[in-house]
Every structure is written in C-alpha cells, then in structure tokens.
PDB file of N, CA and C in Angstrom:
ATOM      1  N   UNK A  20     310.725 145.987  76.526  1.00 56.00           N
ATOM      2  CA  UNK A  20     310.859 145.023  77.608  1.00 56.00           C
ATOM      3  C   UNK A  20     312.301 145.045  78.115  1.00 56.00           C
ATOM      4  N   UNK A  21     312.461 145.013  79.415  1.00 64.00           N
ATOM      5  CA  UNK A  21     313.792 145.015  80.021  1.00 64.00           C
ATOM      6  C   UNK A  21     314.466 143.672  79.788  1.00 64.00           C
ATOM      7  N   UNK A  22     315.788 143.665  79.632  1.00 87.00           N
ATOM      8  CA  UNK A  22     316.494 142.396  79.467  1.00 87.00           C
ATOM      9  C   UNK A  22     316.387 141.553  80.741  1.00 87.00           C
ATOM     10  N   UNK A  23     316.404 140.252  80.549  1.00 90.00           N
ATOM     11  CA  UNK A  23     316.363 139.329  81.676  1.00 90.00           C
ATOM     12  C   UNK A  23     317.109 138.063  81.288  1.00 90.00           C
ATOM     13  N   UNK A  24     317.394 137.245  82.286  1.00 94.00           N
ATOM     14  CA  UNK A  24     318.050 135.961  82.057  1.00 94.00           C
ATOM     15  C   UNK A  24     316.984 134.879  82.058  1.00 94.00           C
ATOM     16  N   UNK A  25     317.060 134.003  81.090  1.00 93.00           N
ATOM     17  CA  UNK A  25     316.145 132.876  80.969  1.00 93.00           C
ATOM     18  C   UNK A  25     316.885 131.625  81.428  1.00 93.00           C
ATOM     19  N   UNK A  26     316.435 131.022  82.517  1.00 93.00           N
ATOM     20  CA  UNK A  26     317.045 129.793  83.023  1.00 93.00           C
ATOM     21  C   UNK A  26     316.245 128.607  82.503  1.00 93.00           C
ATOM     22  N   UNK A  27     316.911 127.721  81.775  1.00 93.00           N
ATOM     23  CA  UNK A  27     316.235 126.573  81.165  1.00 93.00           C
ATOM     24  C   UNK A  27     316.654 125.250  81.804  1.00 93.00           C
ATOM     25  N   UNK A  28     317.353 125.317  82.930  1.00 89.00           N
ATOM     26  CA  UNK A  28     317.783 124.096  83.610  1.00 89.00           C
ATOM     27  C   UNK A  28     316.579 123.338  84.165  1.00 89.00           C
ATOM     28  N   UNK A  29     316.733 122.032  84.428  1.00 89.00           N
ATOM     29  CA  UNK A  29     315.633 121.270  85.035  1.00 89.00           C
ATOM     30  C   UNK A  29     315.303 121.804  86.430  1.00 89.00           C
ATOM     31  N   UNK A  30     314.084 121.533  86.884  1.00 89.00           N
ATOM     32  CA  UNK A  30     313.698 121.847  88.264  1.00 89.00           C
ATOM     33  C   UNK A  30     314.435 120.892  89.197  1.00 89.00           C
ATOM     34  N   UNK A  31     314.810 121.259  90.395  1.00 87.00           N
ATOM     35  CA  UNK A  31     314.581 122.549  91.030  1.00 87.00           C
ATOM     36  C   UNK A  31     315.673 123.577  90.715  1.00 87.00           C
ATOM     37  N   UNK A  32     316.674 123.180  89.923  1.00 89.00           N
ATOM     38  CA  UNK A  32     317.791 124.081  89.622  1.00 89.00           C
ATOM     39  C   UNK A  32     317.320 125.386  88.996  1.00 89.00           C
ATOM     40  N   UNK A  33     316.332 125.288  88.140  1.00 91.00           N
ATOM     41  CA  UNK A  33     315.806 126.455  87.437  1.00 91.00           C
ATOM     42  C   UNK A  33     315.316 127.514  88.428  1.00 91.00           C
ATOM     43  N   UNK A  34     314.482 127.104  89.365  1.00 94.00           N
ATOM     44  CA  UNK A  34     313.962 128.043  90.357  1.00 94.00           C
ATOM     45  C   UNK A  34     315.063 128.555  91.279  1.00 94.00           C
ATOM     46  N   UNK A  35     316.032 127.693  91.602  1.00 93.00           N
ATOM     47  CA  UNK A  35     317.152 128.126  92.443  1.00 93.00           C
ATOM     48  C   UNK A  35     317.973 129.203  91.742  1.00 93.00           C
ATOM     49  N   UNK A  36     318.192 129.028  90.435  1.00 93.00           N
ATOM     50  CA  UNK A  36     318.917 130.048  89.661  1.00 93.00           C
ATOM     51  C   UNK A  36     318.181 131.377  89.689  1.00 93.00           C
ATOM     52  N   UNK A  37     316.883 131.336  89.434  1.00 95.00           N
ATOM     53  CA  UNK A  37     316.077 132.562  89.393  1.00 95.00           C
ATOM     54  C   UNK A  37     316.101 133.255  90.759  1.00 95.00           C
ATOM     55  N   UNK A  38     315.991 132.483  91.833  1.00 96.00           N
ATOM     56  CA  UNK A  38     316.020 133.066  93.178  1.00 96.00           C
ATOM     57  C   UNK A  38     317.379 133.699  93.476  1.00 96.00           C
ATOM     58  N   UNK A  39     318.466 133.019  93.095  1.00 96.00           N
ATOM     59  CA  UNK A  39     319.810 133.564  93.323  1.00 96.00           C
ATOM     60  C   UNK A  39     320.013 134.854  92.534  1.00 96.00           C
ATOM     61  N   UNK A  40     319.538 134.875  91.313  1.00 95.00           N
ATOM     62  CA  UNK A  40     319.654 136.088  90.497  1.00 95.00           C
ATOM     63  C   UNK A  40     318.804 137.220  91.074  1.00 95.00           C
ATOM     64  N   UNK A  41     317.608 136.896  91.549  1.00 95.00           N
ATOM     65  CA  UNK A  41     316.725 137.914  92.133  1.00 95.00           C
ATOM     66  C   UNK A  41     317.373 138.562  93.355  1.00 95.00           C
ATOM     67  N   UNK A  42     318.080 137.754  94.172  1.00 97.00           N
ATOM     68  CA  UNK A  42     318.771 138.306  95.342  1.00 97.00           C
ATOM     69  C   UNK A  42     319.835 139.321  94.936  1.00 97.00           C
ATOM     70  N   UNK A  43     320.317 139.210  93.720  1.00 96.00           N
ATOM     71  CA  UNK A  43     321.337 140.131  93.217  1.00 96.00           C
ATOM     72  C   UNK A  43     320.728 141.244  92.356  1.00 96.00           C
ATOM     73  N   UNK A  44     319.404 141.280  92.311  1.00 94.00           N
ATOM     74  CA  UNK A  44     318.727 142.319  91.553  1.00 94.00           C
ATOM     75  C   UNK A  44     318.701 142.095  90.055  1.00 94.00           C
ATOM     76  N   UNK A  45     318.919 140.848  89.634  1.00 94.00           N
ATOM     77  CA  UNK A  45     318.932 140.524  88.207  1.00 94.00           C
ATOM     78  C   UNK A  45     317.589 139.897  87.837  1.00 94.00           C
ATOM     79  N   UNK A  46     316.854 140.478  86.895  1.00 95.00           N
ATOM     80  CA  UNK A  46     315.583 139.871  86.490  1.00 95.00           C
ATOM     81  C   UNK A  46     315.820 138.552  85.749  1.00 95.00           C
ATOM     82  N   UNK A  47     315.047 137.550  86.117  1.00 95.00           N
ATOM     83  CA  UNK A  47     315.212 136.229  85.504  1.00 95.00           C
ATOM     84  C   UNK A  47     313.864 135.532  85.430  1.00 95.00           C
ATOM     85  N   UNK A  48     313.779 134.589  84.512  1.00 93.00           N
ATOM     86  CA  UNK A  48     312.559 133.819  84.296  1.00 93.00           C
ATOM     87  C   UNK A  48     312.913 132.339  84.258  1.00 93.00           C
ATOM     88  N   UNK A  49     312.164 131.526  84.989  1.00 95.00           N
ATOM     89  CA  UNK A  49     312.356 130.076  84.985  1.00 95.00           C
ATOM     90  C   UNK A  49     311.544 129.467  83.844  1.00 95.00           C
ATOM     91  N   UNK A  50     312.219 128.718  82.987  1.00 94.00           N
ATOM     92  CA  UNK A  50     311.552 128.041  81.872  1.00 94.00           C
ATOM     93  C   UNK A  50     312.258 126.713  81.613  1.00 94.00           C
ATOM     94  N   UNK A  51     312.093 125.740  82.533  1.00 93.00           N
ATOM     95  CA  UNK A  51     312.806 124.472  82.375  1.00 93.00           C
ATOM     96  C   UNK A  51     312.434 123.768  81.075  1.00 93.00           C
ATOM     97  N   UNK A  52     313.453 123.340  80.341  1.00 91.00           N
ATOM     98  CA  UNK A  52     313.225 122.646  79.071  1.00 91.00           C
ATOM     99  C   UNK A  52     313.307 121.134  79.207  1.00 91.00           C
ATOM    100  N   UNK A  53     313.978 120.665  80.250  1.00 85.00           N
ATOM    101  CA  UNK A  53     314.176 119.234  80.438  1.00 85.00           C
ATOM    102  C   UNK A  53     313.700 118.816  81.819  1.00 85.00           C
ATOM    103  N   UNK A  54     313.339 117.560  81.938  1.00 85.00           N
ATOM    104  CA  UNK A  54     313.004 116.969  83.224  1.00 85.00           C
ATOM    105  C   UNK A  54     313.658 115.594  83.271  1.00 85.00           C
ATOM    106  N   UNK A  55     314.655 115.396  84.150  1.00 81.00           N
ATOM    107  CA  UNK A  55     315.299 114.083  84.230  1.00 81.00           C
ATOM    108  C   UNK A  55     314.271 113.007  84.558  1.00 81.00           C
ATOM    109  N   UNK A  56     314.396 111.875  83.867  1.00 78.00           N
ATOM    110  CA  UNK A  56     313.443 110.784  84.064  1.00 78.00           C
ATOM    111  C   UNK A  56     314.168 109.476  83.799  1.00 78.00           C
ATOM    112  N   UNK A  57     314.103 108.556  84.747  1.00 74.00           N
ATOM    113  CA  UNK A  57     314.705 107.241  84.590  1.00 74.00           C
ATOM    114  C   UNK A  57     313.819 106.406  83.675  1.00 74.00           C
ATOM    115  N   UNK A  58     314.399 105.895  82.588  1.00 70.00           N
ATOM    116  CA  UNK A  58     313.605 105.113  81.636  1.00 70.00           C
ATOM    117  C   UNK A  58     314.022 103.651  81.595  1.00 70.00           C
ATOM    118  N   UNK A  59     314.911 103.246  82.395  1.00 66.00           N
ATOM    119  CA  UNK A  59     315.342 101.857  82.420  1.00 66.00           C
ATOM    120  C   UNK A  59     316.511 101.742  83.350  1.00 66.00           C
ATOM    121  N   UNK A  60     317.080 100.655  83.516  1.00 62.00           N
ATOM    122  CA  UNK A  60     316.724  99.364  82.928  1.00 62.00           C
ATOM    123  C   UNK A  60     315.605  98.687  83.715  1.00 62.00           C
ATOM    124  N   UNK A  61     315.070  97.628  83.133  1.00 66.00           N
ATOM    125  CA  UNK A  61     314.008  96.883  83.806  1.00 66.00           C
ATOM    126  C   UNK A  61     314.559  96.009  84.927  1.00 66.00           C
ATOM    127  N   UNK A  62     315.840  95.677  84.856  1.00 68.00           N
ATOM    128  CA  UNK A  62     316.488  94.898  85.900  1.00 68.00           C
ATOM    129  C   UNK A  62     317.664  95.697  86.439  1.00 68.00           C
ATOM    130  N   UNK A  63     318.107  95.341  87.618  1.00 73.00           N
ATOM    131  CA  UNK A  63     319.249  96.033  88.209  1.00 73.00           C
ATOM    132  C   UNK A  63     320.513  95.721  87.418  1.00 73.00           C
ATOM    133  N   UNK A  64     321.282  96.751  87.078  1.00 79.00           N
ATOM    134  CA  UNK A  64     322.539  96.499  86.370  1.00 79.00           C
ATOM    135  C   UNK A  64     323.538  95.811  87.296  1.00 79.00           C
ATOM    136  N   UNK A  65     324.381  94.958  86.719  1.00 83.00           N
ATOM    137  CA  UNK A  65     325.390  94.210  87.470  1.00 83.00           C
ATOM    138  C   UNK A  65     326.728  94.934  87.356  1.00 83.00           C
ATOM    139  N   UNK A  66     327.337  95.343  88.483  1.00 86.00           N
ATOM    140  CA  UNK A  66     328.598  96.078  88.411  1.00 86.00           C
ATOM    141  C   UNK A  66     329.740  95.259  87.819  1.00 86.00           C
ATOM    142  N   UNK A  67     329.606  93.931  87.803  1.00 87.00           N
ATOM    143  CA  UNK A  67     330.662  93.091  87.231  1.00 87.00           C
ATOM    144  C   UNK A  67     330.845  93.362  85.744  1.00 87.00           C
ATOM    145  N   UNK A  68     329.847  93.914  85.097  1.00 87.00           N
ATOM    146  CA  UNK A  68     329.927  94.202  83.674  1.00 87.00           C
ATOM    147  C   UNK A  68     330.537  95.554  83.354  1.00 87.00           C
ATOM    148  N   UNK A  69     331.011  96.279  84.379  1.00 90.00           N
ATOM    149  CA  UNK A  69     331.534  97.632  84.176  1.00 90.00           C
ATOM    150  C   UNK A  69     332.914  97.773  84.805  1.00 90.00           C
ATOM    151  N   UNK A  70     333.747  98.600  84.194  1.00 92.00           N
ATOM    152  CA  UNK A  70     335.072  98.855  84.769  1.00 92.00           C
ATOM    153  C   UNK A  70     335.132 100.217  85.445  1.00 92.00           C
ATOM    154  N   UNK A  71     334.064 100.994  85.378  1.00 92.00           N
ATOM    155  CA  UNK A  71     334.000 102.296  86.023  1.00 92.00           C
ATOM    156  C   UNK A  71     332.675 102.960  85.718  1.00 92.00           C
ATOM    157  N   UNK A  72     332.441 104.083  86.382  1.00 92.00           N
ATOM    158  CA  UNK A  72     331.195 104.822  86.205  1.00 92.00           C
ATOM    159  C   UNK A  72     331.533 106.281  85.939  1.00 92.00           C
ATOM    160  N   UNK A  73     330.913 106.876  84.921  1.00 94.00           N
ATOM    161  CA  UNK A  73     331.064 108.295  84.618  1.00 94.00           C
ATOM    162  C   UNK A  73     329.716 108.966  84.872  1.00 94.00           C
ATOM    163  N   UNK A  74     329.715 109.925  85.789  1.00 93.00           N
ATOM    164  CA  UNK A  74     328.503 110.681  86.079  1.00 93.00           C
ATOM    165  C   UNK A  74     328.606 112.046  85.421  1.00 93.00           C
ATOM    166  N   UNK A  75     327.680 112.336  84.524  1.00 91.00           N
ATOM    167  CA  UNK A  75     327.684 113.606  83.803  1.00 91.00           C
ATOM    168  C   UNK A  75     326.847 114.676  84.494  1.00 91.00           C
ATOM    169  N   UNK A  76     326.124 114.295  85.540  1.00 89.00           N
ATOM    170  CA  UNK A  76     325.352 115.253  86.336  1.00 89.00           C
ATOM    171  C   UNK A  76     324.911 114.544  87.605  1.00 89.00           C
ATOM    172  N   UNK A  77     324.428 115.327  88.573  1.00 87.00           N
ATOM    173  CA  UNK A  77     323.933 114.682  89.792  1.00 87.00           C
ATOM    174  C   UNK A  77     322.670 113.882  89.506  1.00 87.00           C
ATOM    175  N   UNK A  78     321.968 114.234  88.436  1.00 89.00           N
ATOM    176  CA  UNK A  78     320.778 113.462  88.054  1.00 89.00           C
ATOM    177  C   UNK A  78     321.176 112.046  87.625  1.00 89.00           C
ATOM    178  N   UNK A  79     322.362 111.903  87.043  1.00 90.00           N
ATOM    179  CA  UNK A  79     322.852 110.575  86.666  1.00 90.00           C
ATOM    180  C   UNK A  79     323.101 109.730  87.911  1.00 90.00           C
ATOM    181  N   UNK A  80     323.616 110.355  88.966  1.00 92.00           N
ATOM    182  CA  UNK A  80     323.846 109.635  90.224  1.00 92.00           C
ATOM    183  C   UNK A  80     322.516 109.152  90.789  1.00 92.00           C
ATOM    184  N   UNK A  81     321.549 110.052  90.908  1.00 88.00           N
ATOM    185  CA  UNK A  81     320.264 109.652  91.477  1.00 88.00           C
ATOM    186  C   UNK A  81     319.551 108.636  90.585  1.00 88.00           C
ATOM    187  N   UNK A  82     319.780 108.704  89.288  1.00 87.00           N
ATOM    188  CA  UNK A  82     319.195 107.724  88.377  1.00 87.00           C
ATOM    189  C   UNK A  82     319.755 106.333  88.596  1.00 87.00           C
ATOM    190  N   UNK A  83     321.087 106.227  88.760  1.00 88.00           N
ATOM    191  CA  UNK A  83     321.684 104.912  89.003  1.00 88.00           C
ATOM    192  C   UNK A  83     321.250 104.376  90.361  1.00 88.00           C
ATOM    193  N   UNK A  84     321.235 105.236  91.376  1.00 87.00           N
ATOM    194  CA  UNK A  84     320.779 104.790  92.697  1.00 87.00           C
ATOM    195  C   UNK A  84     319.334 104.290  92.609  1.00 87.00           C
ATOM    196  N   UNK A  85     318.484 104.973  91.854  1.00 85.00           N
ATOM    197  CA  UNK A  85     317.097 104.520  91.669  1.00 85.00           C
ATOM    198  C   UNK A  85     317.057 103.165  90.972  1.00 85.00           C
ATOM    199  N   UNK A  86     317.917 102.972  89.971  1.00 83.00           N
ATOM    200  CA  UNK A  86     317.962 101.691  89.255  1.00 83.00           C
ATOM    201  C   UNK A  86     318.453 100.566  90.155  1.00 83.00           C
ATOM    202  N   UNK A  87     319.203 100.924  91.203  1.00 83.00           N
ATOM    203  CA  UNK A  87     319.710  99.926  92.146  1.00 83.00           C
ATOM    204  C   UNK A  87     318.737  99.672  93.294  1.00 83.00           C
ATOM    205  N   UNK A  88     317.561 100.233  93.225  1.00 79.00           N
ATOM    206  CA  UNK A  88     316.559 100.000  94.249  1.00 79.00           C
ATOM    207  C   UNK A  88     316.251 101.215  95.098  1.00 79.00           C
ATOM    208  N   UNK A  89     316.920 102.329  94.815  1.00 74.00           N
ATOM    209  CA  UNK A  89     316.575 103.581  95.471  1.00 74.00           C
ATOM    210  C   UNK A  89     317.198 103.841  96.818  1.00 74.00           C
ATOM    211  N   UNK A  90     318.126 103.003  97.264  1.00 68.00           N
ATOM    212  CA  UNK A  90     318.749 103.220  98.567  1.00 68.00           C
ATOM    213  C   UNK A  90     320.265 103.242  98.432  1.00 68.00           C
ATOM    214  N   UNK A  91     320.904 104.163  99.150  1.00 66.00           N
ATOM    215  CA  UNK A  91     322.358 104.295  99.071  1.00 66.00           C
ATOM    216  C   UNK A  91     323.068 103.018  99.507  1.00 66.00           C
ATOM    217  N   UNK A  92     322.495 102.271 100.445  1.00 71.00           N
ATOM    218  CA  UNK A  92     323.168 101.042 100.889  1.00 71.00           C
ATOM    219  C   UNK A  92     323.284 100.019  99.762  1.00 71.00           C
ATOM    220  N   UNK A  93     322.425 100.102  98.753  1.00 73.00           N
ATOM    221  CA  UNK A  93     322.522  99.191  97.609  1.00 73.00           C
ATOM    222  C   UNK A  93     323.788  99.437  96.799  1.00 73.00           C
ATOM    223  N   UNK A  94     324.330 100.649  96.867  1.00 78.00           N
ATOM    224  CA  UNK A  94     325.574 100.962  96.155  1.00 78.00           C
ATOM    225  C   UNK A  94     326.705 100.120  96.721  1.00 78.00           C
ATOM    226  N   UNK A  95     326.838 100.088  98.051  1.00 74.00           N
ATOM    227  CA  UNK A  95     327.893  99.310  98.689  1.00 74.00           C
ATOM    228  C   UNK A  95     327.658  97.817  98.622  1.00 74.00           C
ATOM    229  N   UNK A  96     326.433  97.390  98.840  1.00 73.00           N
ATOM    230  CA  UNK A  96     326.120  95.966  98.842  1.00 73.00           C
ATOM    231  C   UNK A  96     326.240  95.347  97.461  1.00 73.00           C
ATOM    232  N   UNK A  97     325.979  96.128  96.439  1.00 75.00           N
ATOM    233  CA  UNK A  97     326.003  95.583  95.090  1.00 75.00           C
ATOM    234  C   UNK A  97     327.370  95.571  94.438  1.00 75.00           C
ATOM    235  N   UNK A  98     328.376  96.152  95.077  1.00 82.00           N
ATOM    236  CA  UNK A  98     329.710  96.181  94.496  1.00 82.00           C
ATOM    237  C   UNK A  98     330.017  97.430  93.693  1.00 82.00           C
ATOM    238  N   UNK A  99     329.048  98.314  93.556  1.00 86.00           N
ATOM    239  CA  UNK A  99     329.263  99.536  92.783  1.00 86.00           C
ATOM    240  C   UNK A  99     330.286 100.450  93.444  1.00 86.00           C
ATOM    241  N   UNK A 100     330.361 100.422  94.772  1.00 84.00           N
ATOM    242  CA  UNK A 100     331.269 101.331  95.479  1.00 84.00           C
ATOM    243  C   UNK A 100     332.734 100.984  95.245  1.00 84.00           C
ATOM    244  N   UNK A 101     333.022  99.805  94.702  1.00 87.00           N
ATOM    245  CA  UNK A 101     334.413  99.414  94.423  1.00 87.00           C
ATOM    246  C   UNK A 101     334.891  99.879  93.052  1.00 87.00           C
ATOM    247  N   UNK A 102     333.988 100.342  92.212  1.00 90.00           N
ATOM    248  CA  UNK A 102     334.369 100.780  90.864  1.00 90.00           C
ATOM    249  C   UNK A 102     334.918 102.203  90.885  1.00 90.00           C
ATOM    250  N   UNK A 103     335.876 102.513  89.992  1.00 93.00           N
ATOM    251  CA  UNK A 103     336.315 103.906  89.864  1.00 93.00           C
ATOM    252  C   UNK A 103     335.152 104.772  89.390  1.00 93.00           C
ATOM    253  N   UNK A 104     335.067 105.969  89.955  1.00 94.00           N
ATOM    254  CA  UNK A 104     333.984 106.891  89.619  1.00 94.00           C
ATOM    255  C   UNK A 104     334.580 108.199  89.124  1.00 94.00           C
ATOM    256  N   UNK A 105     334.011 108.712  88.048  1.00 95.00           N
ATOM    257  CA  UNK A 105     334.435 109.983  87.467  1.00 95.00           C
ATOM    258  C   UNK A 105     333.222 110.901  87.432  1.00 95.00           C
ATOM    259  N   UNK A 106     333.402 112.139  87.882  1.00 94.00           N
ATOM    260  CA  UNK A 106     332.306 113.109  87.930  1.00 94.00           C
ATOM    261  C   UNK A 106     332.709 114.370  87.180  1.00 94.00           C
ATOM    262  N   UNK A 107     331.740 115.011  86.527  1.00 91.00           N
ATOM    263  CA  UNK A 107     332.029 116.201  85.723  1.00 91.00           C
ATOM    264  C   UNK A 107     332.457 117.396  86.560  1.00 91.00           C
ATOM    265  N   UNK A 108     332.089 117.443  87.815  1.00 90.00           N
ATOM    266  CA  UNK A 108     332.452 118.578  88.661  1.00 90.00           C
ATOM    267  C   UNK A 108     332.226 118.270  90.127  1.00 90.00           C
ATOM    268  N   UNK A 109     332.531 119.254  90.964  1.00 91.00           N
ATOM    269  CA  UNK A 109     332.464 119.061  92.419  1.00 91.00           C
ATOM    270  C   UNK A 109     331.057 118.744  92.915  1.00 91.00           C
ATOM    271  N   UNK A 110     330.050 119.397  92.367  1.00 90.00           N
ATOM    272  CA  UNK A 110     328.674 119.159  92.833  1.00 90.00           C
ATOM    273  C   UNK A 110     328.241 117.724  92.540  1.00 90.00           C
ATOM    274  N   UNK A 111     328.569 117.237  91.362  1.00 92.00           N
ATOM    275  CA  UNK A 111     328.228 115.856  91.001  1.00 92.00           C
ATOM    276  C   UNK A 111     329.014 114.879  91.863  1.00 92.00           C
ATOM    277  N   UNK A 112     330.295 115.167  92.105  1.00 93.00           N
ATOM    278  CA  UNK A 112     331.121 114.304  92.955  1.00 93.00           C
ATOM    279  C   UNK A 112     330.562 114.246  94.371  1.00 93.00           C
ATOM    280  N   UNK A 113     330.115 115.378  94.893  1.00 94.00           N
ATOM    281  CA  UNK A 113     329.549 115.427  96.244  1.00 94.00           C
ATOM    282  C   UNK A 113     328.308 114.530  96.335  1.00 94.00           C
ATOM    283  N   UNK A 114     327.435 114.598  95.338  1.00 93.00           N
ATOM    284  CA  UNK A 114     326.232 113.759  95.333  1.00 93.00           C
ATOM    285  C   UNK A 114     326.627 112.284  95.219  1.00 93.00           C
ATOM    286  N   UNK A 115     327.644 111.980  94.416  1.00 93.00           N
ATOM    287  CA  UNK A 115     328.110 110.594  94.275  1.00 93.00           C
ATOM    288  C   UNK A 115     328.649 110.069  95.605  1.00 93.00           C
ATOM    289  N   UNK A 116     329.454 110.870  96.305  1.00 92.00           N
ATOM    290  CA  UNK A 116     329.967 110.452  97.614  1.00 92.00           C
ATOM    291  C   UNK A 116     328.822 110.229  98.596  1.00 92.00           C
ATOM    292  N   UNK A 117     327.862 111.138  98.610  1.00 91.00           N
ATOM    293  CA  UNK A 117     326.715 111.007  99.521  1.00 91.00           C
ATOM    294  C   UNK A 117     325.898 109.754  99.206  1.00 91.00           C
ATOM    295  N   UNK A 118     325.924 109.316  97.954  1.00 90.00           N
ATOM    296  CA  UNK A 118     325.176 108.118  97.551  1.00 90.00           C
ATOM    297  C   UNK A 118     325.947 106.834  97.837  1.00 90.00           C
ATOM    298  N   UNK A 119     327.206 106.947  98.291  1.00 89.00           N
ATOM    299  CA  UNK A 119     327.973 105.761  98.645  1.00 89.00           C
ATOM    300  C   UNK A 119     329.065 105.379  97.676  1.00 89.00           C
ATOM    301  N   UNK A 120     329.260 106.155  96.622  1.00 89.00           N
ATOM    302  CA  UNK A 120     330.343 105.879  95.685  1.00 89.00           C
ATOM    303  C   UNK A 120     331.635 106.448  96.263  1.00 89.00           C
ATOM    304  N   UNK A 121     332.722 105.683  96.156  1.00 82.00           N
ATOM    305  CA  UNK A 121     333.975 106.071  96.798  1.00 82.00           C
ATOM    306  C   UNK A 121     334.826 106.973  95.919  1.00 82.00           C
ATOM    307  N   UNK A 122     335.379 108.015  96.520  1.00 80.00           N
ATOM    308  CA  UNK A 122     336.421 108.880  95.967  1.00 80.00           C
ATOM    309  C   UNK A 122     336.312 109.172  94.478  1.00 80.00           C
ATOM    310  N   UNK A 123     335.291 109.875  94.056  1.00 85.00           N
ATOM    311  CA  UNK A 123     335.188 110.193  92.628  1.00 85.00           C
ATOM    312  C   UNK A 123     336.344 111.068  92.152  1.00 85.00           C
ATOM    313  N   UNK A 124     336.827 110.777  90.956  1.00 90.00           N
ATOM    314  CA  UNK A 124     337.762 111.674  90.288  1.00 90.00           C
ATOM    315  C   UNK A 124     336.917 112.818  89.747  1.00 90.00           C
ATOM    316  N   UNK A 125     337.359 114.048  89.963  1.00 91.00           N
ATOM    317  CA  UNK A 125     336.526 115.201  89.641  1.00 91.00           C
ATOM    318  C   UNK A 125     337.099 115.980  88.475  1.00 91.00           C
ATOM    319  N   UNK A 126     336.238 116.277  87.502  1.00 79.00           N
ATOM    320  CA  UNK A 126     336.618 117.129  86.391  1.00 79.00           C
ATOM    321  C   UNK A 126     336.646 118.579  86.825  1.00 79.00           C
ATOM    322  N   UNK A 127     336.970 119.448  85.914  1.00 77.00           N
ATOM    323  CA  UNK A 127     337.102 120.863  86.238  1.00 77.00           C
ATOM    324  C   UNK A 127     335.828 121.652  85.991  1.00 77.00           C
ATOM    325  N   UNK A 128     334.726 120.970  85.669  1.00 59.00           N
ATOM    326  CA  UNK A 128     333.460 121.663  85.431  1.00 59.00           C
ATOM    327  C   UNK A 128     332.799 122.071  86.727  1.00 59.00           C
ATOM    328  N   UNK A 129     331.686 122.734  86.624  1.00 57.00           N
ATOM    329  CA  UNK A 129     330.978 123.184  87.815  1.00 57.00           C
ATOM    330  C   UNK A 129     329.912 122.233  88.295  1.00 57.00           C
ATOM    331  N   UNK A 130     329.550 121.220  87.480  1.00 53.00           N
ATOM    332  CA  UNK A 130     328.423 120.352  87.811  1.00 53.00           C
ATOM    333  C   UNK A 130     328.755 119.205  88.573  1.00 53.00           C
TER     334      UNK A 130
END
C-alpha cells in the first residue's frame, strides 16, 4: 500500500485538509476522530464572573456564541466584548473578531 496522510481533525477541517493535499498530489484519507459539541451550560454565562476569555480553537468561539444565544450581537450586548480575549492563533483570533470579541491577543500557533 502506498503511504498516505491520515487527517483526524474534526469536520469540515478534515475534508479541507484532504482536498488541499490532493491538489498537491499527496494521497490522504479523512478520518475525523472528534466532533465539537456544546454540552452546556444550561443558562447563559455572566461575563461579570470572568476577567478574560481564552479561546483554544475556533470551535471554542462558536461554542461560547452558541451558549450566548447563537448571535454575534449577544457578545456585545452581554458585556463579553469588553473582556480581554486570548486566542491560540490567527485563525481563532479571526473567528473571535468576526463573532464580536474585541482585539484578541494572538499566540504564535496556527489555530
């Protein structure tokens, strides 16, 4: 069997990786091992109880926005946009900005 790259990232990233590799002539197989899923909280979190937000992936951003009611305007109305935001990388910071979080501090990672 010829060597190939196995992408285990969640969807849709997994398929995007395989497609990008295929464009470069690299054989790859999509086999996502994880699927992000919001499991709580049952009530909206109150930003007054936090001194900042750390996003470890763009899925964390979309998860918090979902917990706030699923709309970006809830970020600003709820006071979350006033908290310092830290993101693991440029892609996560971009998603945080698009969701209404102000000026994330960006780590040196790729996510």
